[in-house]
PDB file of N, CA and C in Angstrom:
ATOM      1  N   MET H  20     124.172  93.759 136.819  1.00 79.00           N
ATOM      2  CA  MET H  20     122.771  94.070 136.665  1.00 79.00           C
ATOM      3  C   MET H  20     122.639  95.177 135.626  1.00 79.00           C
ATOM      4  N   VAL H  21     121.629  95.060 134.772  1.00 82.00           N
ATOM      5  CA  VAL H  21     121.369  96.081 133.765  1.00 82.00           C
ATOM      6  C   VAL H  21     119.890  96.446 133.816  1.00 82.00           C
ATOM      7  N   GLU H  22     119.627  97.720 133.603  1.00 85.00           N
ATOM      8  CA  GLU H  22     118.243  98.171 133.530  1.00 85.00           C
ATOM      9  C   GLU H  22     117.903  98.414 132.065  1.00 85.00           C
ATOM     10  N   ILE H  23     116.815  97.828 131.648  1.00 91.00           N
ATOM     11  CA  ILE H  23     116.310  98.028 130.290  1.00 91.00           C
ATOM     12  C   ILE H  23     115.058  98.886 130.423  1.00 91.00           C
ATOM     13  N   ARG H  24     114.991  99.941 129.620  1.00 94.00           N
ATOM     14  CA  ARG H  24     113.829 100.835 129.658  1.00 94.00           C
ATOM     15  C   ARG H  24     113.193 100.879 128.271  1.00 94.00           C
ATOM     16  N   VAL H  25     111.872 100.799 128.249  1.00 95.00           N
ATOM     17  CA  VAL H  25     111.137 100.908 126.994  1.00 95.00           C
ATOM     18  C   VAL H  25     110.166 102.075 127.137  1.00 95.00           C
ATOM     19  N   ALA H  26     110.484 103.189 126.470  1.00 94.00           N
ATOM     20  CA  ALA H  26     109.622 104.366 126.500  1.00 94.00           C
ATOM     21  C   ALA H  26     108.510 104.174 125.475  1.00 94.00           C
ATOM     22  N   VAL H  27     107.278 104.361 125.906  1.00 89.00           N
ATOM     23  CA  VAL H  27     106.127 104.131 125.035  1.00 89.00           C
ATOM     24  C   VAL H  27     105.370 105.434 124.801  1.00 89.00           C
ATOM     25  N   GLU H  28     104.740 105.523 123.640  1.00 85.00           N
ATOM     26  CA  GLU H  28     103.977 106.727 123.291  1.00 85.00           C
ATOM     27  C   GLU H  28     102.590 106.734 123.930  1.00 85.00           C
ATOM     28  N   ASP H  29     101.990 105.558 124.083  1.00 83.00           N
ATOM     29  CA  ASP H  29     100.611 105.435 124.534  1.00 83.00           C
ATOM     30  C   ASP H  29     100.555 104.437 125.682  1.00 83.00           C
ATOM     31  N   ASP H  30     100.365 104.934 126.916  1.00 84.00           N
ATOM     32  CA  ASP H  30     100.414 104.025 128.064  1.00 84.00           C
ATOM     33  C   ASP H  30      99.215 103.095 128.168  1.00 84.00           C
ATOM     34  N   THR H  31      98.185 103.294 127.353  1.00 88.00           N
ATOM     35  CA  THR H  31      97.050 102.365 127.378  1.00 88.00           C
ATOM     36  C   THR H  31      97.436 101.016 126.785  1.00 88.00           C
ATOM     37  N   ARG H  32      98.524 100.961 126.044  1.00 86.00           N
ATOM     38  CA  ARG H  32      98.980  99.724 125.415  1.00 86.00           C
ATOM     39  C   ARG H  32     100.020  98.978 126.257  1.00 86.00           C
ATOM     40  N   VAL H  33     100.386  99.542 127.385  1.00 92.00           N
ATOM     41  CA  VAL H  33     101.456  99.001 128.216  1.00 92.00           C
ATOM     42  C   VAL H  33     101.182  97.593 128.765  1.00 92.00           C
ATOM     43  N   PRO H  34      99.975  97.266 129.205  1.00 94.00           N
ATOM     44  CA  PRO H  34      99.775  95.935 129.802  1.00 94.00           C
ATOM     45  C   PRO H  34     100.222  94.775 128.909  1.00 94.00           C
ATOM     46  N   LYS H  35      99.990  94.856 127.623  1.00 92.00           N
ATOM     47  CA  LYS H  35     100.408  93.779 126.725  1.00 92.00           C
ATOM     48  C   LYS H  35     101.932  93.692 126.642  1.00 92.00           C
ATOM     49  N   LEU H  36     102.600  94.835 126.629  1.00 93.00           N
ATOM     50  CA  LEU H  36     104.065  94.837 126.596  1.00 93.00           C
ATOM     51  C   LEU H  36     104.621  94.268 127.900  1.00 93.00           C
ATOM     52  N   VAL H  37     104.034  94.667 129.019  1.00 95.00           N
ATOM     53  CA  VAL H  37     104.485  94.163 130.319  1.00 95.00           C
ATOM     54  C   VAL H  37     104.354  92.643 130.358  1.00 95.00           C
ATOM     55  N   ARG H  38     103.247  92.109 129.849  1.00 94.00           N
ATOM     56  CA  ARG H  38     103.068  90.650 129.830  1.00 94.00           C
ATOM     57  C   ARG H  38     104.140  89.965 128.984  1.00 94.00           C
ATOM     58  N   ARG H  39     104.445  90.538 127.826  1.00 92.00           N
ATOM     59  CA  ARG H  39     105.481  89.950 126.956  1.00 92.00           C
ATOM     60  C   ARG H  39     106.840  89.922 127.659  1.00 92.00           C
ATOM     61  N   LEU H  40     107.201  91.033 128.267  1.00 94.00           N
ATOM     62  CA  LEU H  40     108.500  91.112 128.936  1.00 94.00           C
ATOM     63  C   LEU H  40     108.531  90.257 130.197  1.00 94.00           C
ATOM     64  N   ALA H  41     107.408  90.152 130.896  1.00 94.00           N
ATOM     65  CA  ALA H  41     107.334  89.290 132.080  1.00 94.00           C
ATOM     66  C   ALA H  41     107.519  87.830 131.698  1.00 94.00           C
ATOM     67  N   ASP H  42     107.077  87.459 130.505  1.00 92.00           N
ATOM     68  CA  ASP H  42     107.296  86.090 130.033  1.00 92.00           C
ATOM     69  C   ASP H  42     108.793  85.802 129.871  1.00 92.00           C
ATOM     70  N   LEU H  43     109.563  86.820 129.511  1.00 88.00           N
ATOM     71  CA  LEU H  43     111.010  86.653 129.332  1.00 88.00           C
ATOM     72  C   LEU H  43     111.783  86.714 130.650  1.00 88.00           C
ATOM     73  N   PHE H  44     111.413  87.658 131.518  1.00 89.00           N
ATOM     74  CA  PHE H  44     112.221  87.962 132.697  1.00 89.00           C
ATOM     75  C   PHE H  44     111.582  87.604 134.028  1.00 89.00           C
ATOM     76  N   GLY H  45     110.290  87.328 134.044  1.00 92.00           N
ATOM     77  CA  GLY H  45     109.570  87.128 135.298  1.00 92.00           C
ATOM     78  C   GLY H  45     108.891  88.413 135.713  1.00 92.00           C
ATOM     79  N   ARG H  46     107.725  88.298 136.289  1.00 94.00           N
ATOM     80  CA  ARG H  46     106.910  89.469 136.630  1.00 94.00           C
ATOM     81  C   ARG H  46     107.610  90.411 137.613  1.00 94.00           C
ATOM     82  N   SER H  47     108.360  89.865 138.547  1.00 94.00           N
ATOM     83  CA  SER H  47     109.000  90.715 139.561  1.00 94.00           C
ATOM     84  C   SER H  47     110.089  91.609 138.982  1.00 94.00           C
ATOM     85  N   ALA H  48     110.588  91.295 137.792  1.00 93.00           N
ATOM     86  CA  ALA H  48     111.650  92.087 137.171  1.00 93.00           C
ATOM     87  C   ALA H  48     111.111  93.234 136.317  1.00 93.00           C
ATOM     88  N   VAL H  49     109.786  93.267 136.090  1.00 95.00           N
ATOM     89  CA  VAL H  49     109.186  94.235 135.170  1.00 95.00           C
ATOM     90  C   VAL H  49     108.300  95.202 135.946  1.00 95.00           C
ATOM     91  N   SER H  50     108.436  96.505 135.639  1.00 96.00           N
ATOM     92  CA  SER H  50     107.587  97.521 136.264  1.00 96.00           C
ATOM     93  C   SER H  50     107.273  98.621 135.255  1.00 96.00           C
ATOM     94  N   PHE H  51     106.284  99.439 135.576  1.00 96.00           N
ATOM     95  CA  PHE H  51     105.921 100.563 134.712  1.00 96.00           C
ATOM     96  C   PHE H  51     106.043 101.847 135.494  1.00 96.00           C
ATOM     97  N   ASP H  52     106.822 102.792 134.975  1.00 95.00           N
ATOM     98  CA  ASP H  52     106.987 104.111 135.575  1.00 95.00           C
ATOM     99  C   ASP H  52     106.047 105.057 134.842  1.00 95.00           C
ATOM    100  N   ARG H  53     104.886 105.288 135.438  1.00 93.00           N
ATOM    101  CA  ARG H  53     103.845 106.104 134.809  1.00 93.00           C
ATOM    102  C   ARG H  53     104.302 107.554 134.582  1.00 93.00           C
ATOM    103  N   SER H  54     105.152 108.073 135.465  1.00 94.00           N
ATOM    104  CA  SER H  54     105.591 109.467 135.327  1.00 94.00           C
ATOM    105  C   SER H  54     106.488 109.669 134.104  1.00 94.00           C
ATOM    106  N   ARG H  55     107.140 108.599 133.649  1.00 93.00           N
ATOM    107  CA  ARG H  55     108.037 108.690 132.486  1.00 93.00           C
ATOM    108  C   ARG H  55     107.514 107.916 131.282  1.00 93.00           C
ATOM    109  N   ASP H  56     106.372 107.253 131.437  1.00 93.00           N
ATOM    110  CA  ASP H  56     105.832 106.379 130.386  1.00 93.00           C
ATOM    111  C   ASP H  56     106.896 105.384 129.925  1.00 93.00           C
ATOM    112  N   GLU H  57     107.500 104.700 130.904  1.00 95.00           N
ATOM    113  CA  GLU H  57     108.545 103.722 130.629  1.00 95.00           C
ATOM    114  C   GLU H  57     108.246 102.396 131.311  1.00 95.00           C
ATOM    115  N   VAL H  58     108.410 101.334 130.555  1.00 96.00           N
ATOM    116  CA  VAL H  58     108.412 100.004 131.139  1.00 96.00           C
ATOM    117  C   VAL H  58     109.866  99.703 131.469  1.00 96.00           C
ATOM    118  N   ARG H  59     110.118  99.213 132.673  1.00 95.00           N
ATOM    119  CA  ARG H  59     111.486  98.940 133.103  1.00 95.00           C
ATOM    120  C   ARG H  59     111.668  97.470 133.424  1.00 95.00           C
ATOM    121  N   VAL H  60     112.834  96.962 133.060  1.00 93.00           N
ATOM    122  CA  VAL H  60     113.192  95.581 133.344  1.00 93.00           C
ATOM    123  C   VAL H  60     114.556  95.586 134.013  1.00 93.00           C
ATOM    124  N   ASP H  61     114.664  94.940 135.160  1.00 90.00           N
ATOM    125  CA  ASP H  61     115.949  94.762 135.836  1.00 90.00           C
ATOM    126  C   ASP H  61     116.350  93.308 135.671  1.00 90.00           C
ATOM    127  N   CYS H  62     117.525  93.080 135.089  1.00 83.00           N
ATOM    128  CA  CYS H  62     117.966  91.704 134.863  1.00 83.00           C
ATOM    129  C   CYS H  62     119.488  91.636 134.880  1.00 83.00           C
ATOM    130  N   GLU H  63     119.965  90.425 134.900  1.00 77.00           N
ATOM    131  CA  GLU H  63     121.403  90.199 134.821  1.00 77.00           C
ATOM    132  C   GLU H  63     121.867  90.471 133.399  1.00 77.00           C
ATOM    133  N   TRP H  64     122.995  91.117 133.240  1.00 69.00           N
ATOM    134  CA  TRP H  64     123.518  91.448 131.921  1.00 69.00           C
ATOM    135  C   TRP H  64     123.753  90.194 131.098  1.00 69.00           C
ATOM    136  N   GLU H  65     124.160  89.132 131.761  1.00 66.00           N
ATOM    137  CA  GLU H  65     124.457  87.888 131.064  1.00 66.00           C
ATOM    138  C   GLU H  65     123.196  87.172 130.590  1.00 66.00           C
ATOM    139  N   SER H  66     122.051  87.617 131.031  1.00 61.00           N
ATOM    140  CA  SER H  66     120.808  86.927 130.711  1.00 61.00           C
ATOM    141  C   SER H  66     120.615  86.803 129.206  1.00 61.00           C
ATOM    142  N   ARG H  67     120.354  85.601 128.760  1.00 66.00           N
ATOM    143  CA  ARG H  67     120.125  85.372 127.332  1.00 66.00           C
ATOM    144  C   ARG H  67     118.823  86.027 126.889  1.00 66.00           C
ATOM    145  N   ALA H  68     117.946  86.320 127.827  1.00 68.00           N
ATOM    146  CA  ALA H  68     116.674  86.945 127.493  1.00 68.00           C
ATOM    147  C   ALA H  68     116.841  88.389 127.030  1.00 68.00           C
ATOM    148  N   VAL H  69     117.956  89.031 127.389  1.00 70.00           N
ATOM    149  CA  VAL H  69     118.190  90.408 126.941  1.00 70.00           C
ATOM    150  C   VAL H  69     118.109  90.481 125.416  1.00 70.00           C
ATOM    151  N   ALA H  70     118.610  89.465 124.754  1.00 73.00           N
ATOM    152  CA  ALA H  70     118.571  89.439 123.290  1.00 73.00           C
ATOM    153  C   ALA H  70     117.148  89.390 122.768  1.00 73.00           C
ATOM    154  N   GLY H  71     116.215  88.911 123.581  1.00 82.00           N
ATOM    155  CA  GLY H  71     114.824  88.808 123.147  1.00 82.00           C
ATOM    156  C   GLY H  71     114.013  90.072 123.330  1.00 82.00           C
ATOM    157  N   VAL H  72     114.579  91.097 123.971  1.00 86.00           N
ATOM    158  CA  VAL H  72     113.831  92.328 124.227  1.00 86.00           C
ATOM    159  C   VAL H  72     113.425  93.009 122.927  1.00 86.00           C
ATOM    160  N   ALA H  73     114.356  93.209 122.025  1.00 83.00           N
ATOM    161  CA  ALA H  73     114.034  93.881 120.756  1.00 83.00           C
ATOM    162  C   ALA H  73     112.954  93.115 120.009  1.00 83.00           C
ATOM    163  N   GLU H  74     113.067  91.806 119.991  1.00 86.00           N
ATOM    164  CA  GLU H  74     112.068  90.991 119.304  1.00 86.00           C
ATOM    165  C   GLU H  74     110.699  91.109 119.980  1.00 86.00           C
ATOM    166  N   ALA H  75     110.666  91.083 121.307  1.00 89.00           N
ATOM    167  CA  ALA H  75     109.406  91.201 122.034  1.00 89.00           C
ATOM    168  C   ALA H  75     108.748  92.556 121.785  1.00 89.00           C
ATOM    169  N   VAL H  76     109.553  93.623 121.812  1.00 90.00           N
ATOM    170  CA  VAL H  76     109.010  94.970 121.584  1.00 90.00           C
ATOM    171  C   VAL H  76     108.534  95.102 120.133  1.00 90.00           C
ATOM    172  N   GLN H  77     109.307  94.604 119.181  1.00 88.00           N
ATOM    173  CA  GLN H  77     108.914  94.698 117.775  1.00 88.00           C
ATOM    174  C   GLN H  77     107.617  93.929 117.523  1.00 88.00           C
ATOM    175  N   THR H  78     107.487  92.750 118.105  1.00 88.00           N
ATOM    176  CA  THR H  78     106.258  91.969 117.950  1.00 88.00           C
ATOM    177  C   THR H  78     105.079  92.716 118.559  1.00 88.00           C
ATOM    178  N   TRP H  79     105.288  93.304 119.735  1.00 89.00           N
ATOM    179  CA  TRP H  79     104.248  94.096 120.389  1.00 89.00           C
ATOM    180  C   TRP H  79     103.831  95.271 119.506  1.00 89.00           C
ATOM    181  N   LEU H  80     104.798  95.965 118.916  1.00 88.00           N
ATOM    182  CA  LEU H  80     104.482  97.086 118.032  1.00 88.00           C
ATOM    183  C   LEU H  80     103.607  96.628 116.868  1.00 88.00           C
ATOM    184  N   CYS H  81     103.964  95.523 116.263  1.00 86.00           N
ATOM    185  CA  CYS H  81     103.222  95.011 115.100  1.00 86.00           C
ATOM    186  C   CYS H  81     101.819  94.557 115.477  1.00 86.00           C
ATOM    187  N   GLU H  82     101.703  93.822 116.569  1.00 84.00           N
ATOM    188  CA  GLU H  82     100.418  93.244 116.953  1.00 84.00           C
ATOM    189  C   GLU H  82      99.478  94.252 117.594  1.00 84.00           C
ATOM    190  N   ASP H  83     100.027  95.205 118.341  1.00 78.00           N
ATOM    191  CA  ASP H  83      99.182  96.118 119.089  1.00 78.00           C
ATOM    192  C   ASP H  83      98.939  97.435 118.375  1.00 78.00           C
ATOM    193  N   GLY H  84      99.626  97.669 117.279  1.00 75.00           N
ATOM    194  CA  GLY H  84      99.404  98.885 116.524  1.00 75.00           C
ATOM    195  C   GLY H  84     100.065 100.121 117.089  1.00 75.00           C
ATOM    196  N   ALA H  85     100.947  99.939 118.075  1.00 75.00           N
ATOM    197  CA  ALA H  85     101.665 101.088 118.623  1.00 75.00           C
ATOM    198  C   ALA H  85     102.611 101.620 117.548  1.00 75.00           C
ATOM    199  N   GLY H  86     102.834 102.919 117.527  1.00 82.00           N
ATOM    200  CA  GLY H  86     103.658 103.520 116.483  1.00 82.00           C
ATOM    201  C   GLY H  86     105.142 103.271 116.632  1.00 82.00           C
ATOM    202  N   SER H  87     105.673 103.511 117.838  1.00 87.00           N
ATOM    203  CA  SER H  87     107.100 103.320 118.063  1.00 87.00           C
ATOM    204  C   SER H  87     107.372 103.196 119.553  1.00 87.00           C
ATOM    205  N   ALA H  88     108.578 102.770 119.858  1.00 89.00           N
ATOM    206  CA  ALA H  88     109.031 102.685 121.245  1.00 89.00           C
ATOM    207  C   ALA H  88     110.543 102.846 121.233  1.00 89.00           C
ATOM    208  N   THR H  89     111.079 103.474 122.251  1.00 93.00           N
ATOM    209  CA  THR H  89     112.514 103.623 122.392  1.00 93.00           C
ATOM    210  C   THR H  89     112.989 102.654 123.458  1.00 93.00           C
ATOM    211  N   VAL H  90     113.924 101.800 123.090  1.00 92.00           N
ATOM    212  CA  VAL H  90     114.470 100.799 123.999  1.00 92.00           C
ATOM    213  C   VAL H  90     115.856 101.260 124.413  1.00 92.00           C
ATOM    214  N   SER H  91     116.079 101.341 125.714  1.00 91.00           N
ATOM    215  CA  SER H  91     117.387 101.723 126.249  1.00 91.00           C
ATOM    216  C   SER H  91     117.931 100.563 127.064  1.00 91.00           C
ATOM    217  N   ILE H  92     119.143 100.140 126.722  1.00 86.00           N
ATOM    218  CA  ILE H  92     119.835  99.087 127.454  1.00 86.00           C
ATOM    219  C   ILE H  92     121.166  99.674 127.880  1.00 86.00           C
ATOM    220  N   GLY H  93     121.312  99.876 129.169  1.00 81.00           N
ATOM    221  CA  GLY H  93     122.509 100.548 129.652  1.00 81.00           C
ATOM    222  C   GLY H  93     122.565 101.955 129.084  1.00 81.00           C
ATOM    223  N   ASP H  94     123.658 102.307 128.426  1.00 85.00           N
ATOM    224  CA  ASP H  94     123.830 103.652 127.868  1.00 85.00           C
ATOM    225  C   ASP H  94     123.412 103.774 126.412  1.00 85.00           C
ATOM    226  N   SER H  95     122.925 102.701 125.810  1.00 86.00           N
ATOM    227  CA  SER H  95     122.542 102.721 124.394  1.00 86.00           C
ATOM    228  C   SER H  95     121.025 102.753 124.250  1.00 86.00           C
ATOM    229  N   SER H  96     120.546 103.527 123.261  1.00 90.00           N
ATOM    230  CA  SER H  96     119.105 103.626 123.000  1.00 90.00           C
ATOM    231  C   SER H  96     118.827 103.347 121.537  1.00 90.00           C
ATOM    232  N   TYR H  97     117.689 102.701 121.301  1.00 89.00           N
ATOM    233  CA  TYR H  97     117.273 102.333 119.954  1.00 89.00           C
ATOM    234  C   TYR H  97     115.794 102.627 119.812  1.00 89.00           C
ATOM    235  N   THR H  98     115.397 103.229 118.703  1.00 91.00           N
ATOM    236  CA  THR H  98     113.985 103.473 118.446  1.00 91.00           C
ATOM    237  C   THR H  98     113.489 102.417 117.465  1.00 91.00           C
ATOM    238  N   LEU H  99     112.479 101.691 117.895  1.00 88.00           N
ATOM    239  CA  LEU H  99     111.863 100.680 117.049  1.00 88.00           C
ATOM    240  C   LEU H  99     110.520 101.232 116.579  1.00 88.00           C
ATOM    241  N   VAL H 100     110.219 101.048 115.310  1.00 87.00           N
ATOM    242  CA  VAL H 100     108.956 101.545 114.751  1.00 87.00           C
ATOM    243  C   VAL H 100     108.149 100.388 114.197  1.00 87.00           C
ATOM    244  N   SER H 101     106.850 100.572 114.231  1.00 84.00           N
ATOM    245  CA  SER H 101     105.949  99.585 113.671  1.00 84.00           C
ATOM    246  C   SER H 101     106.082  99.639 112.149  1.00 84.00           C
ATOM    247  N   PRO H 102     106.128  98.477 111.477  1.00 77.00           N
ATOM    248  CA  PRO H 102     106.240  98.506 110.019  1.00 77.00           C
ATOM    249  C   PRO H 102     104.991  99.099 109.405  1.00 77.00           C
ATOM    250  N   PRO H 103     105.128  99.732 108.234  1.00 73.00           N
ATOM    251  CA  PRO H 103     103.960 100.326 107.578  1.00 73.00           C
ATOM    252  C   PRO H 103     102.974  99.241 107.163  1.00 73.00           C
ATOM    253  N   LEU H 104     101.702  99.597 107.185  1.00 65.00           N
ATOM    254  CA  LEU H 104     100.664  98.670 106.736  1.00 65.00           C
ATOM    255  C   LEU H 104     100.743  98.523 105.232  1.00 65.00           C
ATOM    256  N   PRO H 105     100.482  97.320 104.718  1.00 66.00           N
ATOM    257  CA  PRO H 105     100.512  97.145 103.263  1.00 66.00           C
ATOM    258  C   PRO H 105      99.413  97.970 102.601  1.00 66.00           C
ATOM    259  N   VAL H 106      99.732  98.484 101.447  1.00 64.00           N
ATOM    260  CA  VAL H 106      98.783  99.300 100.680  1.00 64.00           C
ATOM    261  C   VAL H 106      98.031  98.363  99.738  1.00 64.00           C
ATOM    262  N   SER H 107      96.716  98.386  99.850  1.00 66.00           N
ATOM    263  CA  SER H 107      95.943  97.543  98.925  1.00 66.00           C
ATOM    264  C   SER H 107      95.485  98.407  97.767  1.00 66.00           C
ATOM    265  N   GLY H 108      95.450  97.808  96.618  1.00 58.00           N
ATOM    266  CA  GLY H 108      95.162  98.646  95.468  1.00 58.00           C
ATOM    267  C   GLY H 108      94.298  98.025  94.538  1.00 58.00           C
TER     268      GLY H 108
END
């Protein structure tokens, strides 16, 4: 079993992230820890869906306008940032 944690800057954007992750892992595996501003996922390490976490978080960042999120899987952490908006000129 592995716990995946996604620390978010703005908890008002959490429901959309929770829905994305619930689509991958099932609703019962996903929770939000309001005291730490973390979305948590409990899943089997072998789960092929683990590979989809970074993609789900990155898509959420792009679509929802969130600035960044830190994803922790086991003992490793990664900070994902929303890509810059194109400059029109």
